[in-house]
Amino acid sequence: MARLFNDATPDWLSINTAAVTAMPLTLACWFNSNDATLTQGLVWLGDKDSDTHMFYLAARGATAGDPISAFIYGVSNAEALTSTGYSANTWHHACGVYTSATSRAAYIDGGSKGTNTTSITPSGVDRTSIGRLNRLTPSQAFSGRIAEVGIPLSSMTTLT
């Protein structure tokens, strides 16, 4: 079932436990945004006490072409952007694959792969959030529906 998020409220899901704390990891979900002009958080893993140190899957409507971003932030930041973008009011699948400190990829609807090889390793990852970037200074709330969020179960902690 899809969860409706309202960026004006804001509305999100969060737990002060990291589903995964280190690479390799994958963040994925289905989403249907009602706005292709905003940068919106889909799935976020990061340090709740910092504005840095995170893994972040986003719909980048504020970026030309409206790509999906597999964003990473440690001491510096970088992102892999898909070569095509999403459309408002349409279901899409977003996926970010973080293989190592120097390998990340973003996908939309199983293709349009974008990559980045900047060496970055986040630390202090201790929160999982869906529907916004939920760091010390929260931002980028999602507007629309998110469904079937996927984070690897092999290294996932128990969420209660």
PDB file of N, CA, C and O in Angstrom, residues 46-85:
ATOM      1  N   GLY A  46      21.006   8.493   7.652  1.00  0.00           N
ATOM      2  CA  GLY A  46      22.041   9.450   7.994  1.00  0.00           C
ATOM      3  C   GLY A  46      22.206   9.683   9.473  1.00  0.00           C
ATOM      4  O   GLY A  46      21.590   9.009  10.309  1.00  0.00           O
ATOM      5  N   ASP A  47      23.032  10.662   9.776  1.00  0.00           N
ATOM      6  CA  ASP A  47      23.326  11.071  11.151  1.00  0.00           C
ATOM      7  C   ASP A  47      22.301  12.117  11.575  1.00  0.00           C
ATOM      8  O   ASP A  47      22.292  13.230  11.051  1.00  0.00           O
ATOM      9  N   LYS A  48      21.441  11.778  12.524  1.00  0.00           N
ATOM     10  CA  LYS A  48      20.369  12.678  12.949  1.00  0.00           C
ATOM     11  C   LYS A  48      20.885  13.934  13.646  1.00  0.00           C
ATOM     12  O   LYS A  48      20.172  14.918  13.754  1.00  0.00           O
ATOM     13  N   ASP A  49      22.134  13.913  14.120  1.00  0.00           N
ATOM     14  CA  ASP A  49      22.703  15.036  14.855  1.00  0.00           C
ATOM     15  C   ASP A  49      23.622  15.900  14.006  1.00  0.00           C
ATOM     16  O   ASP A  49      24.383  16.698  14.533  1.00  0.00           O
ATOM     17  N   SER A  50      23.554  15.733  12.691  1.00  0.00           N
ATOM     18  CA  SER A  50      24.460  16.432  11.783  1.00  0.00           C
ATOM     19  C   SER A  50      23.724  16.807  10.504  1.00  0.00           C
ATOM     20  O   SER A  50      22.731  16.175  10.143  1.00  0.00           O
ATOM     21  N   ASP A  51      24.199  17.818   9.813  1.00  0.00           N
ATOM     22  CA  ASP A  51      23.669  18.147   8.500  1.00  0.00           C
ATOM     23  C   ASP A  51      24.493  17.507   7.397  1.00  0.00           C
ATOM     24  O   ASP A  51      24.289  17.782   6.211  1.00  0.00           O
ATOM     25  N   THR A  52      25.455  16.685   7.789  1.00  0.00           N
ATOM     26  CA  THR A  52      26.268  15.933   6.842  1.00  0.00           C
ATOM     27  C   THR A  52      26.159  14.450   7.218  1.00  0.00           C
ATOM     28  O   THR A  52      25.406  14.077   8.089  1.00  0.00           O
ATOM     29  N   HIS A  53      26.877  13.607   6.536  1.00  0.00           N
ATOM     30  CA  HIS A  53      26.933  12.166   6.784  1.00  0.00           C
ATOM     31  C   HIS A  53      25.600  11.478   6.517  1.00  0.00           C
ATOM     32  O   HIS A  53      24.796  11.253   7.418  1.00  0.00           O
ATOM     33  N   MET A  54      25.387  11.142   5.231  1.00  0.00           N
ATOM     34  CA  MET A  54      24.127  10.522   4.832  1.00  0.00           C
ATOM     35  C   MET A  54      24.227   9.801   3.497  1.00  0.00           C
ATOM     36  O   MET A  54      25.107  10.073   2.687  1.00  0.00           O
ATOM     37  N   PHE A  55      23.281   8.877   3.318  1.00  0.00           N
ATOM     38  CA  PHE A  55      22.951   8.258   2.040  1.00  0.00           C
ATOM     39  C   PHE A  55      21.527   8.726   1.760  1.00  0.00           C
ATOM     40  O   PHE A  55      20.679   8.678   2.651  1.00  0.00           O
ATOM     41  N   TYR A  56      21.233   9.145   0.520  1.00  0.00           N
ATOM     42  CA  TYR A  56      19.968   9.824   0.280  1.00  0.00           C
ATOM     43  C   TYR A  56      19.489   9.586  -1.141  1.00  0.00           C
ATOM     44  O   TYR A  56      20.203   9.886  -2.099  1.00  0.00           O
ATOM     45  N   LEU A  57      18.289   9.063  -1.287  1.00  0.00           N
ATOM     46  CA  LEU A  57      17.655   8.862  -2.585  1.00  0.00           C
ATOM     47  C   LEU A  57      16.615   9.969  -2.760  1.00  0.00           C
ATOM     48  O   LEU A  57      15.746  10.137  -1.904  1.00  0.00           O
ATOM     49  N   ALA A  58      16.722  10.744  -3.835  1.00  0.00           N
ATOM     50  CA  ALA A  58      15.849  11.900  -4.013  1.00  0.00           C
ATOM     51  C   ALA A  58      15.315  12.008  -5.439  1.00  0.00           C
ATOM     52  O   ALA A  58      15.951  11.574  -6.393  1.00  0.00           O
ATOM     53  N   ALA A  59      14.141  12.619  -5.539  1.00  0.00           N
ATOM     54  CA  ALA A  59      13.561  13.018  -6.818  1.00  0.00           C
ATOM     55  C   ALA A  59      13.935  14.491  -6.994  1.00  0.00           C
ATOM     56  O   ALA A  59      13.487  15.343  -6.231  1.00  0.00           O
ATOM     57  N   ARG A  60      14.788  14.791  -7.976  1.00  0.00           N
ATOM     58  CA  ARG A  60      15.371  16.135  -8.112  1.00  0.00           C
ATOM     59  C   ARG A  60      14.585  16.977  -9.127  1.00  0.00           C
ATOM     60  O   ARG A  60      15.114  17.366 -10.173  1.00  0.00           O
ATOM     61  N   GLY A  61      13.345  17.311  -8.789  1.00  0.00           N
ATOM     62  CA  GLY A  61      12.514  18.123  -9.674  1.00  0.00           C
ATOM     63  C   GLY A  61      13.035  19.530  -9.877  1.00  0.00           C
ATOM     64  O   GLY A  61      12.701  20.179 -10.857  1.00  0.00           O
ATOM     65  N   ALA A  62      13.847  20.032  -8.952  1.00  0.00           N
ATOM     66  CA  ALA A  62      14.423  21.377  -9.085  1.00  0.00           C
ATOM     67  C   ALA A  62      15.671  21.382  -9.961  1.00  0.00           C
ATOM     68  O   ALA A  62      16.252  22.431 -10.224  1.00  0.00           O
ATOM     69  N   THR A  63      16.093  20.203 -10.434  1.00  0.00           N
ATOM     70  CA  THR A  63      17.257  20.070 -11.306  1.00  0.00           C
ATOM     71  C   THR A  63      16.771  19.826 -12.733  1.00  0.00           C
ATOM     72  O   THR A  63      15.807  19.076 -12.935  1.00  0.00           O
ATOM     73  N   ALA A  64      17.424  20.434 -13.714  1.00  0.00           N
ATOM     74  CA  ALA A  64      17.024  20.265 -15.110  1.00  0.00           C
ATOM     75  C   ALA A  64      16.905  18.790 -15.468  1.00  0.00           C
ATOM     76  O   ALA A  64      17.786  17.993 -15.166  1.00  0.00           O
ATOM     77  N   GLY A  65      15.791  18.409 -16.072  1.00  0.00           N
ATOM     78  CA  GLY A  65      15.554  17.035 -16.483  1.00  0.00           C
ATOM     79  C   GLY A  65      14.884  16.183 -15.431  1.00  0.00           C
ATOM     80  O   GLY A  65      14.538  15.038 -15.680  1.00  0.00           O
ATOM     81  N   ASP A  66      14.715  16.696 -14.207  1.00  0.00           N
ATOM     82  CA  ASP A  66      14.021  16.012 -13.108  1.00  0.00           C
ATOM     83  C   ASP A  66      14.565  14.604 -12.833  1.00  0.00           C
ATOM     84  O   ASP A  66      13.818  13.633 -12.773  1.00  0.00           O
ATOM     85  N   PRO A  67      15.886  14.480 -12.642  1.00  0.00           N
ATOM     86  CA  PRO A  67      16.485  13.150 -12.449  1.00  0.00           C
ATOM     87  C   PRO A  67      16.255  12.599 -11.041  1.00  0.00           C
ATOM     88  O   PRO A  67      15.826  13.303 -10.132  1.00  0.00           O
ATOM     89  N   ILE A  68      16.627  11.341 -10.886  1.00  0.00           N
ATOM     90  CA  ILE A  68      16.720  10.691  -9.580  1.00  0.00           C
ATOM     91  C   ILE A  68      18.176  10.809  -9.148  1.00  0.00           C
ATOM     92  O   ILE A  68      19.093  10.659  -9.950  1.00  0.00           O
ATOM     93  N   SER A  69      18.377  11.073  -7.852  1.00  0.00           N
ATOM     94  CA  SER A  69      19.715  11.249  -7.301  1.00  0.00           C
ATOM     95  C   SER A  69      20.023  10.196  -6.254  1.00  0.00           C
ATOM     96  O   SER A  69      19.230   9.972  -5.341  1.00  0.00           O
ATOM     97  N   ALA A  70      21.176   9.558  -6.392  1.00  0.00           N
ATOM     98  CA  ALA A  70      21.757   8.736  -5.327  1.00  0.00           C
ATOM     99  C   ALA A  70      22.856   9.618  -4.730  1.00  0.00           C
ATOM    100  O   ALA A  70      23.948   9.733  -5.272  1.00  0.00           O
ATOM    101  N   PHE A  71      22.513  10.293  -3.643  1.00  0.00           N
ATOM    102  CA  PHE A  71      23.354  11.314  -3.024  1.00  0.00           C
ATOM    103  C   PHE A  71      24.115  10.707  -1.857  1.00  0.00           C
ATOM    104  O   PHE A  71      23.590   9.848  -1.143  1.00  0.00           O
ATOM    105  N   ILE A  72      25.341  11.160  -1.651  1.00  0.00           N
ATOM    106  CA  ILE A  72      26.156  10.717  -0.526  1.00  0.00           C
ATOM    107  C   ILE A  72      26.866  11.929   0.055  1.00  0.00           C
ATOM    108  O   ILE A  72      27.263  12.834  -0.680  1.00  0.00           O
ATOM    109  N   TYR A  73      26.971  11.967   1.381  1.00  0.00           N
ATOM    110  CA  TYR A  73      27.605  13.098   2.049  1.00  0.00           C
ATOM    111  C   TYR A  73      28.427  12.556   3.199  1.00  0.00           C
ATOM    112  O   TYR A  73      27.928  11.816   4.047  1.00  0.00           O
ATOM    113  N   GLY A  74      29.683  12.909   3.200  1.00  0.00           N
ATOM    114  CA  GLY A  74      30.595  12.615   4.302  1.00  0.00           C
ATOM    115  C   GLY A  74      31.215  13.952   4.678  1.00  0.00           C
ATOM    116  O   GLY A  74      30.513  14.883   5.016  1.00  0.00           O
ATOM    117  N   VAL A  75      32.509  14.093   4.538  1.00  0.00           N
ATOM    118  CA  VAL A  75      33.161  15.391   4.708  1.00  0.00           C
ATOM    119  C   VAL A  75      32.824  16.285   3.511  1.00  0.00           C
ATOM    120  O   VAL A  75      32.645  17.482   3.630  1.00  0.00           O
ATOM    121  N   SER A  76      32.717  15.680   2.335  1.00  0.00           N
ATOM    122  CA  SER A  76      32.258  16.359   1.126  1.00  0.00           C
ATOM    123  C   SER A  76      31.029  15.602   0.620  1.00  0.00           C
ATOM    124  O   SER A  76      30.575  14.661   1.260  1.00  0.00           O
ATOM    125  N   ASN A  77      30.491  16.005  -0.515  1.00  0.00           N
ATOM    126  CA  ASN A  77      29.322  15.305  -1.031  1.00  0.00           C
ATOM    127  C   ASN A  77      29.420  15.106  -2.534  1.00  0.00           C
ATOM    128  O   ASN A  77      30.194  15.773  -3.205  1.00  0.00           O
ATOM    129  N   ALA A  78      28.613  14.181  -3.028  1.00  0.00           N
ATOM    130  CA  ALA A  78      28.548  13.879  -4.455  1.00  0.00           C
ATOM    131  C   ALA A  78      27.236  13.160  -4.719  1.00  0.00           C
ATOM    132  O   ALA A  78      26.577  12.684  -3.791  1.00  0.00           O
ATOM    133  N   GLU A  79      26.866  13.078  -5.990  1.00  0.00           N
ATOM    134  CA  GLU A  79      25.650  12.351  -6.327  1.00  0.00           C
ATOM    135  C   GLU A  79      25.744  11.767  -7.722  1.00  0.00           C
ATOM    136  O   GLU A  79      26.429  12.298  -8.589  1.00  0.00           O
ATOM    137  N   ALA A  80      25.059  10.661  -7.883  1.00  0.00           N
ATOM    138  CA  ALA A  80      24.858  10.066  -9.197  1.00  0.00           C
ATOM    139  C   ALA A  80      23.462  10.477  -9.638  1.00  0.00           C
ATOM    140  O   ALA A  80      22.513  10.372  -8.859  1.00  0.00           O
ATOM    141  N   LEU A  81      23.319  10.973 -10.856  1.00  0.00           N
ATOM    142  CA  LEU A  81      22.026  11.424 -11.381  1.00  0.00           C
ATOM    143  C   LEU A  81      21.622  10.589 -12.587  1.00  0.00           C
ATOM    144  O   LEU A  81      22.458  10.329 -13.474  1.00  0.00           O
ATOM    145  N   THR A  82      20.363  10.201 -12.647  1.00  0.00           N
ATOM    146  CA  THR A  82      19.879   9.455 -13.805  1.00  0.00           C
ATOM    147  C   THR A  82      19.922  10.336 -15.050  1.00  0.00           C
ATOM    148  O   THR A  82      19.872  11.561 -14.966  1.00  0.00           O
ATOM    149  N   SER A  83      19.986   9.699 -16.207  1.00  0.00           N
ATOM    150  CA  SER A  83      20.053  10.439 -17.476  1.00  0.00           C
ATOM    151  C   SER A  83      18.676  10.880 -17.966  1.00  0.00           C
ATOM    152  O   SER A  83      18.584  11.716 -18.869  1.00  0.00           O
ATOM    153  N   THR A  84      17.617  10.345 -17.396  1.00  0.00           N
ATOM    154  CA  THR A  84      16.256  10.810 -17.678  1.00  0.00           C
ATOM    155  C   THR A  84      15.570  11.067 -16.347  1.00  0.00           C
ATOM    156  O   THR A  84      16.056  10.641 -15.296  1.00  0.00           O
ATOM    157  N   GLY A  85      14.427  11.735 -16.396  1.00  0.00           N
ATOM    158  CA  GLY A  85      13.766  12.131 -15.165  1.00  0.00           C
ATOM    159  C   GLY A  85      12.370  11.574 -15.003  1.00  0.00           C
ATOM    160  O   GLY A  85      11.886  10.794 -15.816  1.00  0.00           O
TER     161      GLY A  85
END
